[in-house]
Amino acid sequence: MMNRVILVGRLTKDPELKYTPNGVAVATFTLAVNRNFTNAQGEREADFITCVVWRKPAENTANFLKKGSLAGVDGRVQTRSYENQDGKRIYVTEVMAESVQFLEPKTSGIQSEGNHSSQSETKSSNKPTADPFAGGTQIDISDDDLPF
């Protein structure tokens, strides 16, 4: 069986971060994802998809994304139901995000999940570096030594 969802869209409001009684972080947010076609009036419609992310990625999402942020979500669709106060059965469909990618450039105040370096580190890493192999000794490798 396969259950895989990949979405790219903008957050409709700031993520909501909560913690379970055991201290596990969980963030929920709604992603507005444009449809690939326009309606009869020539307007592009969007789907508003609820996403849930857990643990450290939840904290990162809450800290670095805000309303209007462009984000990519990789996860799976999950449905659940509960009974509300009136005794009516409520069904919920959500995307359980396994990965949330921050797609805005850092200059807009948003950092990518795996890129939390300071600006000074980023600027210095863009400079060309000296050849790390300069001044080294030559290694003699025959074709027989290669694994391919």
Tab-separated table of N, CA, C and O in Angstrom, residues 40-129:
chain	number	residue	atom	x	y	z
A	40	ALA	N	-14.413	29.066	-13.882
A	40	ALA	CA	-15.112	29.663	-15.022
A	40	ALA	C	-14.874	31.167	-15.142
A	40	ALA	O	-14.941	31.731	-16.229
A	41	GLN	N	-14.568	31.829	-14.020
A	41	GLN	CA	-14.298	33.267	-14.029
A	41	GLN	C	-12.825	33.575	-14.303
A	41	GLN	O	-12.422	34.722	-14.291
A	42	GLY	N	-12.031	32.546	-14.536
A	42	GLY	CA	-10.617	32.736	-14.821
A	42	GLY	C	-9.750	32.922	-13.588
A	42	GLY	O	-8.588	33.285	-13.685
A	43	GLU	N	-10.321	32.639	-12.414
A	43	GLU	CA	-9.571	32.790	-11.160
A	43	GLU	C	-9.001	31.439	-10.740
A	43	GLU	O	-9.615	30.401	-10.929
A	44	ARG	N	-7.821	31.497	-10.142
A	44	ARG	CA	-7.197	30.277	-9.641
A	44	ARG	C	-7.683	30.030	-8.213
A	44	ARG	O	-7.555	30.893	-7.360
A	45	GLU	N	-8.234	28.863	-7.988
A	45	GLU	CA	-8.706	28.501	-6.658
A	45	GLU	C	-7.614	27.774	-5.900
A	45	GLU	O	-6.607	27.351	-6.477
A	46	ALA	N	-7.804	27.620	-4.597
A	46	ALA	CA	-6.822	26.934	-3.756
A	46	ALA	C	-7.534	25.948	-2.851
A	46	ALA	O	-8.718	26.104	-2.534
A	47	ASP	N	-6.806	24.919	-2.447
A	47	ASP	CA	-7.273	23.991	-1.422
A	47	ASP	C	-6.567	24.358	-0.132
A	47	ASP	O	-5.384	24.726	-0.133
A	48	PHE	N	-7.286	24.259	0.984
A	48	PHE	CA	-6.729	24.594	2.291
A	48	PHE	C	-6.595	23.297	3.076
A	48	PHE	O	-7.585	22.679	3.461
A	49	ILE	N	-5.341	22.884	3.269
A	49	ILE	CA	-5.053	21.552	3.783
A	49	ILE	C	-4.408	21.657	5.164
A	49	ILE	O	-3.378	22.324	5.331
A	50	THR	N	-5.022	20.981	6.130
A	50	THR	CA	-4.496	20.969	7.489
A	50	THR	C	-3.319	20.002	7.576
A	50	THR	O	-3.413	18.856	7.132
A	51	CYS	N	-2.206	20.482	8.149
A	51	CYS	CA	-1.000	19.675	8.302
A	51	CYS	C	-0.628	19.602	9.778
A	51	CYS	O	-0.814	20.571	10.526
A	52	VAL	N	-0.093	18.462	10.181
A	52	VAL	CA	0.345	18.229	11.550
A	52	VAL	C	1.773	17.721	11.499
A	52	VAL	O	2.090	16.830	10.720
A	53	VAL	N	2.642	18.293	12.336
A	53	VAL	CA	4.038	17.852	12.393
A	53	VAL	C	4.419	17.693	13.868
A	53	VAL	O	3.962	18.453	14.728
A	54	TRP	N	5.254	16.702	14.162
A	54	TRP	CA	5.584	16.336	15.537
A	54	TRP	C	7.051	16.581	15.876
A	54	TRP	O	7.891	16.664	15.001
A	55	ARG	N	7.350	16.654	17.154
A	55	ARG	CA	8.676	16.701	17.769
A	55	ARG	C	9.502	17.913	17.336
A	55	ARG	O	8.979	19.006	17.237
A	56	LYS	N	10.795	17.736	17.101
A	56	LYS	CA	11.677	18.857	16.773
A	56	LYS	C	11.253	19.588	15.505
A	56	LYS	O	11.268	20.821	15.465
A	57	PRO	N	10.853	18.864	14.438
A	57	PRO	CA	10.366	19.593	13.260
A	57	PRO	C	9.150	20.488	13.575
A	57	PRO	O	8.968	21.525	12.948
A	58	ALA	N	8.341	20.096	14.558
A	58	ALA	CA	7.201	20.932	14.964
A	58	ALA	C	7.692	22.237	15.572
A	58	ALA	O	7.176	23.322	15.264
A	59	GLU	N	8.702	22.145	16.426
A	59	GLU	CA	9.255	23.352	17.042
A	59	GLU	C	9.910	24.247	15.997
A	59	GLU	O	9.743	25.467	16.012
A	60	ASN	N	10.643	23.646	15.064
A	60	ASN	CA	11.272	24.428	13.992
A	60	ASN	C	10.218	25.112	13.126
A	60	ASN	O	10.370	26.282	12.761
A	61	THR	N	9.165	24.398	12.807
A	61	THR	CA	8.089	24.972	12.003
A	61	THR	C	7.473	26.174	12.714
A	61	THR	O	7.271	27.226	12.112
A	62	ALA	N	7.192	26.024	14.000
A	62	ALA	CA	6.584	27.120	14.758
A	62	ALA	C	7.538	28.304	14.893
A	62	ALA	O	7.092	29.455	14.901
A	63	ASN	N	8.830	28.038	15.000
A	63	ASN	CA	9.808	29.111	15.190
A	63	ASN	C	10.154	29.861	13.913
A	63	ASN	O	10.455	31.050	13.960
A	64	PHE	N	10.119	29.185	12.768
A	64	PHE	CA	10.653	29.790	11.550
A	64	PHE	C	9.611	30.078	10.460
A	64	PHE	O	9.919	30.767	9.502
A	65	LEU	N	8.401	29.538	10.584
A	65	LEU	CA	7.368	29.833	9.596
A	65	LEU	C	6.319	30.740	10.214
A	65	LEU	O	6.083	30.707	11.415
A	66	LYS	N	5.677	31.522	9.364
A	66	LYS	CA	4.610	32.412	9.813
A	66	LYS	C	3.574	32.503	8.694
A	66	LYS	O	3.757	31.950	7.609
A	67	LYS	N	2.507	33.230	8.963
A	67	LYS	CA	1.469	33.417	7.959
A	67	LYS	C	2.087	33.932	6.659
A	67	LYS	O	2.880	34.866	6.676
A	68	GLY	N	1.746	33.286	5.536
A	68	GLY	CA	2.253	33.693	4.233
A	68	GLY	C	3.539	33.018	3.814
A	68	GLY	O	3.943	33.121	2.655
A	69	SER	N	4.205	32.297	4.711
A	69	SER	CA	5.454	31.616	4.380
A	69	SER	C	5.210	30.513	3.356
A	69	SER	O	4.229	29.770	3.437
A	70	LEU	N	6.138	30.391	2.409
A	70	LEU	CA	6.092	29.318	1.424
A	70	LEU	C	6.760	28.089	2.022
A	70	LEU	O	7.900	28.171	2.509
A	71	ALA	N	6.057	26.956	2.001
A	71	ALA	CA	6.591	25.745	2.617
A	71	ALA	C	6.269	24.534	1.763
A	71	ALA	O	5.266	24.497	1.041
A	72	GLY	N	7.136	23.532	1.859
A	72	GLY	CA	6.920	22.242	1.231
A	72	GLY	C	6.688	21.208	2.315
A	72	GLY	O	7.369	21.210	3.332
A	73	VAL	N	5.724	20.343	2.111
A	73	VAL	CA	5.387	19.314	3.095
A	73	VAL	C	5.443	17.962	2.421
A	73	VAL	O	4.891	17.770	1.337
A	74	ASP	N	6.104	17.029	3.067
A	74	ASP	CA	6.173	15.645	2.624
A	74	ASP	C	5.604	14.804	3.755
A	74	ASP	O	6.070	14.902	4.893
A	75	GLY	N	4.584	14.011	3.460
A	75	GLY	CA	3.973	13.222	4.524
A	75	GLY	C	2.960	12.242	3.993
A	75	GLY	O	3.068	11.757	2.866
A	76	ARG	N	1.937	11.982	4.813
A	76	ARG	CA	0.904	11.015	4.460
A	76	ARG	C	-0.453	11.530	4.916
A	76	ARG	O	-0.534	12.326	5.853
A	77	VAL	N	-1.504	11.087	4.257
A	77	VAL	CA	-2.865	11.460	4.629
A	77	VAL	C	-3.334	10.545	5.751
A	77	VAL	O	-3.096	9.330	5.718
A	78	GLN	N	-3.984	11.153	6.742
A	78	GLN	CA	-4.520	10.363	7.844
A	78	GLN	C	-5.906	10.883	8.179
A	78	GLN	O	-6.135	12.091	8.185
A	79	THR	N	-6.827	9.976	8.433
A	79	THR	CA	-8.171	10.362	8.844
A	79	THR	C	-8.410	9.880	10.264
A	79	THR	O	-7.853	8.866	10.692
A	80	ARG	N	-9.240	10.638	10.970
A	80	ARG	CA	-9.619	10.257	12.331
A	80	ARG	C	-11.019	10.797	12.578
A	80	ARG	O	-11.524	11.630	11.818
A	81	SER	N	-11.648	10.321	13.613
A	81	SER	CA	-12.976	10.823	13.954
A	81	SER	C	-13.094	10.919	15.472
A	81	SER	O	-12.370	10.252	16.213
A	82	TYR	N	-14.009	11.772	15.897
A	82	TYR	CA	-14.292	11.922	17.318
A	82	TYR	C	-15.746	12.354	17.467
A	82	TYR	O	-16.398	12.760	16.501
A	83	GLU	N	-16.261	12.253	18.679
A	83	GLU	CA	-17.624	12.659	18.950
A	83	GLU	C	-17.591	14.027	19.623
A	83	GLU	O	-16.908	14.212	20.638
A	84	ASN	N	-18.315	14.996	19.051
A	84	ASN	CA	-18.311	16.344	19.637
A	84	ASN	C	-19.254	16.418	20.832
A	84	ASN	O	-19.867	15.411	21.223
A	85	GLN	N	-19.419	17.615	21.399
A	85	GLN	CA	-20.234	17.787	22.610
A	85	GLN	C	-21.703	17.458	22.379
A	85	GLN	O	-22.413	17.093	23.308
A	86	ASP	N	-22.147	17.607	21.135
A	86	ASP	CA	-23.549	17.305	20.808
A	86	ASP	C	-23.763	15.831	20.497
A	86	ASP	O	-24.880	15.436	20.130
A	87	GLY	N	-22.713	15.027	20.568
A	87	GLY	CA	-22.825	13.605	20.281
A	87	GLY	C	-22.732	13.275	18.810
A	87	GLY	O	-22.978	12.135	18.406
A	88	LYS	N	-22.372	14.258	18.006
A	88	LYS	CA	-22.263	14.048	16.565
A	88	LYS	C	-20.851	13.575	16.226
A	88	LYS	O	-19.863	14.089	16.750
A	89	ARG	N	-20.738	12.595	15.328
A	89	ARG	CA	-19.443	12.062	14.894
A	89	ARG	C	-18.820	13.048	13.908
A	89	ARG	O	-19.425	13.411	12.902
A	90	ILE	N	-17.598	13.519	14.207
A	90	ILE	CA	-16.862	14.462	13.365
A	90	ILE	C	-15.686	13.716	12.736
A	90	ILE	O	-14.929	13.042	13.446
A	91	TYR	N	-15.523	13.851	11.411
A	91	TYR	CA	-14.429	13.215	10.689
A	91	TYR	C	-13.424	14.279	10.270
A	91	TYR	O	-13.802	15.354	9.801
A	92	VAL	N	-12.150	13.983	10.454
A	92	VAL	CA	-11.072	14.921	10.147
A	92	VAL	C	-10.060	14.220	9.244
A	92	VAL	O	-9.668	13.086	9.514
A	93	THR	N	-9.652	14.915	8.184
A	93	THR	CA	-8.590	14.419	7.314
A	93	THR	C	-7.435	15.408	7.380
A	93	THR	O	-7.643	16.611	7.193
A	94	GLU	N	-6.234	14.913	7.674
A	94	GLU	CA	-5.062	15.757	7.846
A	94	GLU	C	-3.871	15.140	7.127
A	94	GLU	O	-3.853	13.934	6.874
A	95	VAL	N	-2.882	15.970	6.843
A	95	VAL	CA	-1.603	15.478	6.345
A	95	VAL	C	-0.658	15.409	7.535
A	95	VAL	O	-0.405	16.420	8.194
A	96	MET	N	-0.178	14.220	7.827
A	96	MET	CA	0.822	14.041	8.881
A	96	MET	C	2.179	14.258	8.237
A	96	MET	O	2.669	13.409	7.494
A	97	ALA	N	2.765	15.414	8.496
A	97	ALA	CA	4.015	15.805	7.840
A	97	ALA	C	5.188	15.068	8.459
A	97	ALA	O	5.378	15.091	9.674
A	98	GLU	N	5.958	14.427	7.620
A	98	GLU	CA	7.207	13.810	8.060
A	98	GLU	C	8.360	14.784	7.880
A	98	GLU	O	9.363	14.710	8.561
A	99	SER	N	8.189	15.715	6.929
A	99	SER	CA	9.223	16.708	6.656
A	99	SER	C	8.539	18.000	6.231
A	99	SER	O	7.594	17.982	5.448
A	100	VAL	N	9.029	19.127	6.772
A	100	VAL	CA	8.556	20.443	6.365
A	100	VAL	C	9.771	21.219	5.874
A	100	VAL	O	10.741	21.399	6.608
A	101	GLN	N	9.729	21.642	4.621
A	101	GLN	CA	10.825	22.397	4.023
A	101	GLN	C	10.454	23.869	3.986
A	101	GLN	O	9.359	24.227	3.558
A	102	PHE	N	11.380	24.722	4.423
A	102	PHE	CA	11.168	26.162	4.427
A	102	PHE	C	11.680	26.690	3.096
A	102	PHE	O	12.877	26.672	2.842
A	103	LEU	N	10.789	27.178	2.239
A	103	LEU	CA	11.137	27.495	0.862
A	103	LEU	C	11.373	28.978	0.609
A	103	LEU	O	11.664	29.352	-0.518
A	104	GLU	N	11.267	29.804	1.619
A	104	GLU	CA	11.524	31.235	1.459
A	104	GLU	C	13.022	31.488	1.593
A	104	GLU	O	13.718	30.793	2.350
A	105	PRO	N	13.553	32.491	0.897
A	105	PRO	CA	14.969	32.832	1.084
A	105	PRO	C	15.204	33.385	2.480
A	105	PRO	O	14.299	33.941	3.103
A	106	LYS	N	16.406	33.200	2.955
A	106	LYS	CA	16.767	33.621	4.298
A	106	LYS	C	16.595	35.125	4.486
A	106	LYS	O	16.293	35.592	5.578
A	107	THR	N	16.759	35.914	3.428
A	107	THR	CA	16.656	37.369	3.532
A	107	THR	C	15.266	37.817	3.933
A	107	THR	O	15.096	38.912	4.431
A	108	SER	N	14.258	36.965	3.762
A	108	SER	CA	12.906	37.344	4.159
A	108	SER	C	12.646	37.025	5.627
A	108	SER	O	11.530	37.140	6.100
A	109	GLY	N	13.683	36.600	6.352
A	109	GLY	CA	13.542	36.343	7.780
A	109	GLY	C	13.193	34.906	8.101
A	109	GLY	O	12.919	34.574	9.232
A	110	ILE	N	13.188	34.033	7.106
A	110	ILE	CA	12.835	32.636	7.325
A	110	ILE	C	14.025	31.784	6.936
A	110	ILE	O	14.633	31.978	5.908
A	111	GLN	N	14.352	30.820	7.801
A	111	GLN	CA	15.483	29.942	7.529
A	111	GLN	C	14.974	28.559	7.201
A	111	GLN	O	13.921	28.155	7.662
A	112	SER	N	15.757	27.822	6.433
A	112	SER	CA	15.376	26.442	6.130
A	112	SER	C	15.671	25.558	7.329
A	112	SER	O	16.533	25.857	8.139
A	113	GLU	N	14.936	24.459	7.429
A	113	GLU	CA	15.020	23.578	8.588
A	113	GLU	C	16.438	23.094	8.842
A	113	GLU	O	16.881	23.007	9.962
A	114	GLY	N	17.169	22.775	7.820
A	114	GLY	CA	18.503	22.242	7.997
A	114	GLY	C	19.590	23.291	7.889
A	114	GLY	O	20.755	22.960	7.888
A	115	ASN	N	19.229	24.576	7.808
A	115	ASN	CA	20.229	25.619	7.591
A	115	ASN	C	20.047	26.725	8.611
A	115	ASN	O	19.358	27.697	8.367
A	116	HIS	N	20.644	26.565	9.786
A	116	HIS	CA	20.479	27.530	10.861
A	116	HIS	C	21.760	28.294	11.118
A	116	HIS	O	22.014	28.740	12.215
A	117	SER	N	22.598	28.486	10.119
A	117	SER	CA	23.864	29.187	10.306
A	117	SER	C	23.619	30.679	10.367
A	117	SER	O	22.633	31.193	9.867
A	118	SER	N	24.531	31.382	11.017
A	118	SER	CA	24.406	32.830	11.103
A	118	SER	C	24.758	33.456	9.768
A	118	SER	O	25.375	32.836	8.915
A	119	GLN	N	24.390	34.734	9.598
A	119	GLN	CA	24.657	35.404	8.335
A	119	GLN	C	26.142	35.516	8.071
A	119	GLN	O	26.583	35.394	6.943
A	120	SER	N	26.950	35.734	9.120
A	120	SER	CA	28.388	35.858	8.896
A	120	SER	C	28.976	34.549	8.390
A	120	SER	O	29.862	34.553	7.549
A	121	GLU	N	28.448	33.418	8.898
A	121	GLU	CA	28.931	32.129	8.399
A	121	GLU	C	28.532	31.937	6.945
A	121	GLU	O	29.300	31.421	6.146
A	122	THR	N	27.313	32.348	6.600
A	122	THR	CA	26.838	32.196	5.233
A	122	THR	C	27.669	33.037	4.279
A	122	THR	O	28.051	32.589	3.216
A	123	LYS	N	27.975	34.271	4.667
A	123	LYS	CA	28.758	35.140	3.801
A	123	LYS	C	30.163	34.584	3.594
A	123	LYS	O	30.680	34.593	2.496
A	124	SER	N	30.761	34.086	4.673
A	124	SER	CA	32.123	33.582	4.529
A	124	SER	C	32.161	32.280	3.737
A	124	SER	O	33.135	31.990	3.080
A	125	SER	N	31.075	31.489	3.797
A	125	SER	CA	31.080	30.223	3.064
A	125	SER	C	30.914	30.437	1.560
A	125	SER	O	31.153	29.532	0.790
A	126	ASN	N	30.488	31.631	1.151
A	126	ASN	CA	30.329	31.907	-0.274
A	126	ASN	C	31.636	32.328	-0.930
A	126	ASN	O	31.714	32.435	-2.142
A	127	LYS	N	32.684	32.599	-0.148
A	127	LYS	CA	33.968	33.009	-0.711
A	127	LYS	C	34.683	31.800	-1.286
A	127	LYS	O	34.625	30.712	-0.727
A	128	PRO	N	35.377	31.982	-2.404
A	128	PRO	CA	36.143	30.849	-2.922
A	128	PRO	C	37.269	30.507	-1.950
A	128	PRO	O	37.903	31.395	-1.387
A	129	THR	N	37.485	29.214	-1.765
A	129	THR	CA	38.532	28.776	-0.846
A	129	THR	C	39.734	28.292	-1.644
A	129	THR	O	39.639	27.958	-2.817
